[in-house]
Structure formats: C-alpha cells, structure tokens
Amino acid sequence: MSSLQVAFLLGIILLVAFLVGWWLFSTFLATKEEFSRVYPISAYVDARGNFLICVLNAGPHDFYGRWLVSTKSGRSVEIVLNAPVGVITTVRGSLGEEFVPGTSPTLILVTGGGRGYTLNPIVVVDISAVKC
C-alpha cells in the first residue's frame, strides 16, 4: 500500500470517528435539554402547609419523575410528577409546616436530574380554592 492510500484510509477513519463522536455528544445534549424543559410556573402554600405547584412540560416527550420540595427549616417532601407535553400539571402535597397568609416563604425544588429551583409561593388561607 502506498503512502497516499494509507493517508486516504486514515482520513476516512478519522472522519467516521468524528461523526460518531458528534452524534454521541448531540444525543447527550438533547437528553440533558429534555429535563430542563419541565419547570414550575407558579406555586401556592396554605396556612396548614399544604402546597400546590403548577408545572409546565414544554416537551419534547411526556415526563415522569420524582422531585424533592424542601423548606429552609429542613423539612422536605418527595413528589411524583407525571407531566404530558404542553399541559400545565398540578402537583399537590403537604410540607407539615404552618405558614402565615400573605407572606412568601422560600421553597427549594430539586428535580430528579439535579436541577434546582427556588420558589417563593404565595401563602393563601385555603389551597383548595386555588387552581393553575
């Protein structure tokens, strides 16, 4: 085999390796972006510590996962989220901590992928009257 043939074969091998690497990298980025498109849009807490979080799934697929909602005092609750694409989903739960109506405490929401959100929900008298 001449040196020209070896150089041509090496060039093809490098091109294929580059294309496979680019495909793997773009697949990784698309997977990471999928989880970042599920995010909270509003949150409410009542005086007894019950909460309501409105979540939007912008796609590209339906989402099913577990999130963790925590207060600054250290109490936390795990919630299960099932969010279809393009629909605002309601998540309800209880933190077991009392809040003063009219205030805005800080809640920390951590997704299953490790992304964190700081929420400042509105404290209402009764959460059952609130809808997303």
PDB file of C-alpha atoms in Angstrom:
ATOM      1  CA  MET A   1       0.000   0.000   0.000  1.00  0.00           C
ATOM      2  CA  SER A   2       1.344   3.403  -0.920  1.00  0.00           C
ATOM      3  CA  SER A   3       1.532   6.320   1.490  1.00  0.00           C
ATOM      4  CA  LEU A   4      -1.271   8.069  -0.414  1.00  0.00           C
ATOM      5  CA  GLN A   5      -3.601   5.116   0.127  1.00  0.00           C
ATOM      6  CA  VAL A   6      -2.693   4.964   3.836  1.00  0.00           C
ATOM      7  CA  ALA A   7      -3.361   8.699   4.217  1.00  0.00           C
ATOM      8  CA  PHE A   8      -6.717   8.362   2.437  1.00  0.00           C
ATOM      9  CA  LEU A   9      -7.745   5.394   4.639  1.00  0.00           C
ATOM     10  CA  LEU A  10      -6.646   7.242   7.780  1.00  0.00           C
ATOM     11  CA  GLY A  11      -8.677  10.288   6.690  1.00  0.00           C
ATOM     12  CA  ILE A  12     -11.820   8.184   6.273  1.00  0.00           C
ATOM     13  CA  ILE A  13     -11.312   6.540   9.678  1.00  0.00           C
ATOM     14  CA  LEU A  14     -10.877   9.958  11.349  1.00  0.00           C
ATOM     15  CA  LEU A  15     -13.965  11.339   9.604  1.00  0.00           C
ATOM     16  CA  VAL A  16     -16.112   8.397  10.758  1.00  0.00           C
ATOM     17  CA  ALA A  17     -14.752   8.722  14.312  1.00  0.00           C
ATOM     18  CA  PHE A  18     -15.550  12.457  14.314  1.00  0.00           C
ATOM     19  CA  LEU A  19     -19.111  11.875  13.051  1.00  0.00           C
ATOM     20  CA  VAL A  20     -19.790   9.171  15.650  1.00  0.00           C
ATOM     21  CA  GLY A  21     -18.407  11.419  18.397  1.00  0.00           C
ATOM     22  CA  TRP A  22     -20.566  14.330  17.244  1.00  0.00           C
ATOM     23  CA  TRP A  23     -23.670  12.095  17.198  1.00  0.00           C
ATOM     24  CA  LEU A  24     -22.956  10.873  20.756  1.00  0.00           C
ATOM     25  CA  PHE A  25     -22.353  14.432  22.001  1.00  0.00           C
ATOM     26  CA  SER A  26     -25.549  15.810  20.416  1.00  0.00           C
ATOM     27  CA  THR A  27     -27.568  12.902  21.841  1.00  0.00           C
ATOM     28  CA  PHE A  28     -26.187  13.701  25.294  1.00  0.00           C
ATOM     29  CA  LEU A  29     -27.129  17.386  24.925  1.00  0.00           C
ATOM     30  CA  ALA A  30     -30.646  16.528  23.739  1.00  0.00           C
ATOM     31  CA  THR A  31     -31.140  14.261  26.750  1.00  0.00           C
ATOM     32  CA  LYS A  32     -29.982  16.966  29.168  1.00  0.00           C
ATOM     33  CA  GLU A  33     -32.221  19.555  27.489  1.00  0.00           C
ATOM     34  CA  GLU A  34     -35.297  17.333  27.795  1.00  0.00           C
ATOM     35  CA  PHE A  35     -35.184  17.530  31.587  1.00  0.00           C
ATOM     36  CA  SER A  36     -34.657  21.283  31.544  1.00  0.00           C
ATOM     37  CA  ARG A  37     -37.919  21.812  29.675  1.00  0.00           C
ATOM     38  CA  VAL A  38     -40.058  20.657  32.614  1.00  0.00           C
ATOM     39  CA  TYR A  39     -40.266  23.557  35.030  1.00  0.00           C
ATOM     40  CA  PRO A  40     -42.539  25.133  37.665  1.00  0.00           C
ATOM     41  CA  ILE A  41     -44.515  28.212  36.631  1.00  0.00           C
ATOM     42  CA  SER A  42     -46.298  29.081  39.900  1.00  0.00           C
ATOM     43  CA  ALA A  43     -46.626  27.844  43.487  1.00  0.00           C
ATOM     44  CA  TYR A  44     -49.035  28.316  46.377  1.00  0.00           C
ATOM     45  CA  VAL A  45     -48.972  27.243  50.033  1.00  0.00           C
ATOM     46  CA  ASP A  46     -51.785  27.453  52.576  1.00  0.00           C
ATOM     47  CA  ALA A  47     -51.581  28.218  56.292  1.00  0.00           C
ATOM     48  CA  ARG A  48     -51.502  24.484  57.188  1.00  0.00           C
ATOM     49  CA  GLY A  49     -48.521  23.765  54.932  1.00  0.00           C
ATOM     50  CA  ASN A  50     -50.356  22.176  52.001  1.00  0.00           C
ATOM     51  CA  PHE A  51     -48.826  23.207  48.683  1.00  0.00           C
ATOM     52  CA  LEU A  52     -49.813  23.434  45.043  1.00  0.00           C
ATOM     53  CA  ILE A  53     -47.153  23.685  42.322  1.00  0.00           C
ATOM     54  CA  CYS A  54     -48.102  24.302  38.691  1.00  0.00           C
ATOM     55  CA  VAL A  55     -45.627  22.671  36.293  1.00  0.00           C
ATOM     56  CA  LEU A  56     -45.316  23.084  32.525  1.00  0.00           C
ATOM     57  CA  ASN A  57     -43.789  20.438  30.270  1.00  0.00           C
ATOM     58  CA  ALA A  58     -42.595  22.141  27.076  1.00  0.00           C
ATOM     59  CA  GLY A  59     -41.568  18.811  25.538  1.00  0.00           C
ATOM     60  CA  PRO A  60     -40.276  17.046  23.568  1.00  0.00           C
ATOM     61  CA  HIS A  61     -41.676  13.991  25.436  1.00  0.00           C
ATOM     62  CA  ASP A  62     -44.014  13.201  28.306  1.00  0.00           C
ATOM     63  CA  PHE A  63     -42.220  13.373  31.640  1.00  0.00           C
ATOM     64  CA  TYR A  64     -42.434  11.064  34.630  1.00  0.00           C
ATOM     65  CA  GLY A  65     -40.126  11.582  37.565  1.00  0.00           C
ATOM     66  CA  ARG A  66     -39.625  12.376  41.228  1.00  0.00           C
ATOM     67  CA  TRP A  67     -38.857  15.800  42.651  1.00  0.00           C
ATOM     68  CA  LEU A  68     -37.983  16.983  46.141  1.00  0.00           C
ATOM     69  CA  VAL A  69     -39.649  20.038  47.725  1.00  0.00           C
ATOM     70  CA  SER A  70     -37.848  21.484  50.776  1.00  0.00           C
ATOM     71  CA  THR A  71     -38.251  24.429  53.128  1.00  0.00           C
ATOM     72  CA  LYS A  72     -35.456  26.467  54.657  1.00  0.00           C
ATOM     73  CA  SER A  73     -36.203  24.841  58.016  1.00  0.00           C
ATOM     74  CA  GLY A  74     -35.124  21.498  56.557  1.00  0.00           C
ATOM     75  CA  ARG A  75     -38.464  19.756  56.039  1.00  0.00           C
ATOM     76  CA  SER A  76     -38.760  18.043  52.690  1.00  0.00           C
ATOM     77  CA  VAL A  77     -41.309  16.045  50.733  1.00  0.00           C
ATOM     78  CA  GLU A  78     -40.802  13.863  47.684  1.00  0.00           C
ATOM     79  CA  ILE A  79     -43.398  14.335  44.946  1.00  0.00           C
ATOM     80  CA  VAL A  80     -44.135  12.192  41.913  1.00  0.00           C
ATOM     81  CA  LEU A  81     -44.671  14.151  38.724  1.00  0.00           C
ATOM     82  CA  ASN A  82     -46.410  12.905  35.601  1.00  0.00           C
ATOM     83  CA  ALA A  83     -46.494  15.741  33.060  1.00  0.00           C
ATOM     84  CA  PRO A  84     -47.750  15.316  29.485  1.00  0.00           C
ATOM     85  CA  VAL A  85     -46.280  17.573  26.801  1.00  0.00           C
ATOM     86  CA  GLY A  86     -47.842  21.032  26.536  1.00  0.00           C
ATOM     87  CA  VAL A  87     -50.087  20.660  29.574  1.00  0.00           C
ATOM     88  CA  ILE A  88     -49.887  22.543  32.867  1.00  0.00           C
ATOM     89  CA  THR A  89     -49.819  19.847  35.536  1.00  0.00           C
ATOM     90  CA  THR A  90     -50.864  20.341  39.148  1.00  0.00           C
ATOM     91  CA  VAL A  91     -48.807  18.803  41.950  1.00  0.00           C
ATOM     92  CA  ARG A  92     -50.242  18.838  45.479  1.00  0.00           C
ATOM     93  CA  GLY A  93     -48.683  17.810  48.767  1.00  0.00           C
ATOM     94  CA  SER A  94     -48.119  18.797  52.366  1.00  0.00           C
ATOM     95  CA  LEU A  95     -44.985  20.166  53.987  1.00  0.00           C
ATOM     96  CA  GLY A  96     -46.276  19.694  57.555  1.00  0.00           C
ATOM     97  CA  GLU A  97     -45.260  23.231  58.497  1.00  0.00           C
ATOM     98  CA  GLU A  98     -47.501  26.222  59.176  1.00  0.00           C
ATOM     99  CA  PHE A  99     -47.175  29.478  57.244  1.00  0.00           C
ATOM    100  CA  VAL A 100     -48.623  32.952  57.729  1.00  0.00           C
ATOM    101  CA  PRO A 101     -51.109  34.013  54.997  1.00  0.00           C
ATOM    102  CA  GLY A 102     -49.907  36.953  52.934  1.00  0.00           C
ATOM    103  CA  THR A 103     -46.223  36.071  53.268  1.00  0.00           C
ATOM    104  CA  SER A 104     -43.969  34.476  50.679  1.00  0.00           C
ATOM    105  CA  PRO A 105     -41.667  31.784  52.134  1.00  0.00           C
ATOM    106  CA  THR A 106     -38.849  30.207  50.170  1.00  0.00           C
ATOM    107  CA  LEU A 107     -39.209  26.640  48.889  1.00  0.00           C
ATOM    108  CA  ILE A 108     -36.428  24.732  47.185  1.00  0.00           C
ATOM    109  CA  LEU A 109     -37.425  22.317  44.432  1.00  0.00           C
ATOM    110  CA  VAL A 110     -34.833  19.803  43.206  1.00  0.00           C
ATOM    111  CA  THR A 111     -35.589  17.731  40.122  1.00  0.00           C
ATOM    112  CA  GLY A 112     -34.533  14.130  39.616  1.00  0.00           C
ATOM    113  CA  GLY A 113     -31.828  15.342  37.220  1.00  0.00           C
ATOM    114  CA  GLY A 114     -30.327  17.560  39.919  1.00  0.00           C
ATOM    115  CA  ARG A 115     -31.627  20.892  38.657  1.00  0.00           C
ATOM    116  CA  GLY A 116     -32.689  23.226  41.465  1.00  0.00           C
ATOM    117  CA  TYR A 117     -35.348  25.909  41.549  1.00  0.00           C
ATOM    118  CA  THR A 118     -36.071  28.446  44.271  1.00  0.00           C
ATOM    119  CA  LEU A 119     -39.797  29.077  44.595  1.00  0.00           C
ATOM    120  CA  ASN A 120     -41.446  31.876  46.532  1.00  0.00           C
ATOM    121  CA  PRO A 121     -45.044  30.659  46.792  1.00  0.00           C
ATOM    122  CA  ILE A 122     -47.946  32.853  47.783  1.00  0.00           C
ATOM    123  CA  VAL A 123     -49.410  31.814  51.145  1.00  0.00           C
ATOM    124  CA  VAL A 124     -53.197  31.656  50.904  1.00  0.00           C
ATOM    125  CA  VAL A 125     -55.799  30.824  53.556  1.00  0.00           C
ATOM    126  CA  ASP A 126     -57.098  27.672  51.808  1.00  0.00           C
ATOM    127  CA  ILE A 127     -55.300  25.898  48.952  1.00  0.00           C
ATOM    128  CA  SER A 128     -58.432  24.074  47.731  1.00  0.00           C
ATOM    129  CA  ALA A 129     -59.745  27.301  46.147  1.00  0.00           C
ATOM    130  CA  VAL A 130     -56.606  27.811  44.020  1.00  0.00           C
ATOM    131  CA  LYS A 131     -56.224  26.383  40.510  1.00  0.00           C
ATOM    132  CA  CYS A 132     -53.439  26.594  37.945  1.00  0.00           C
TER     133      CYS A 132
END
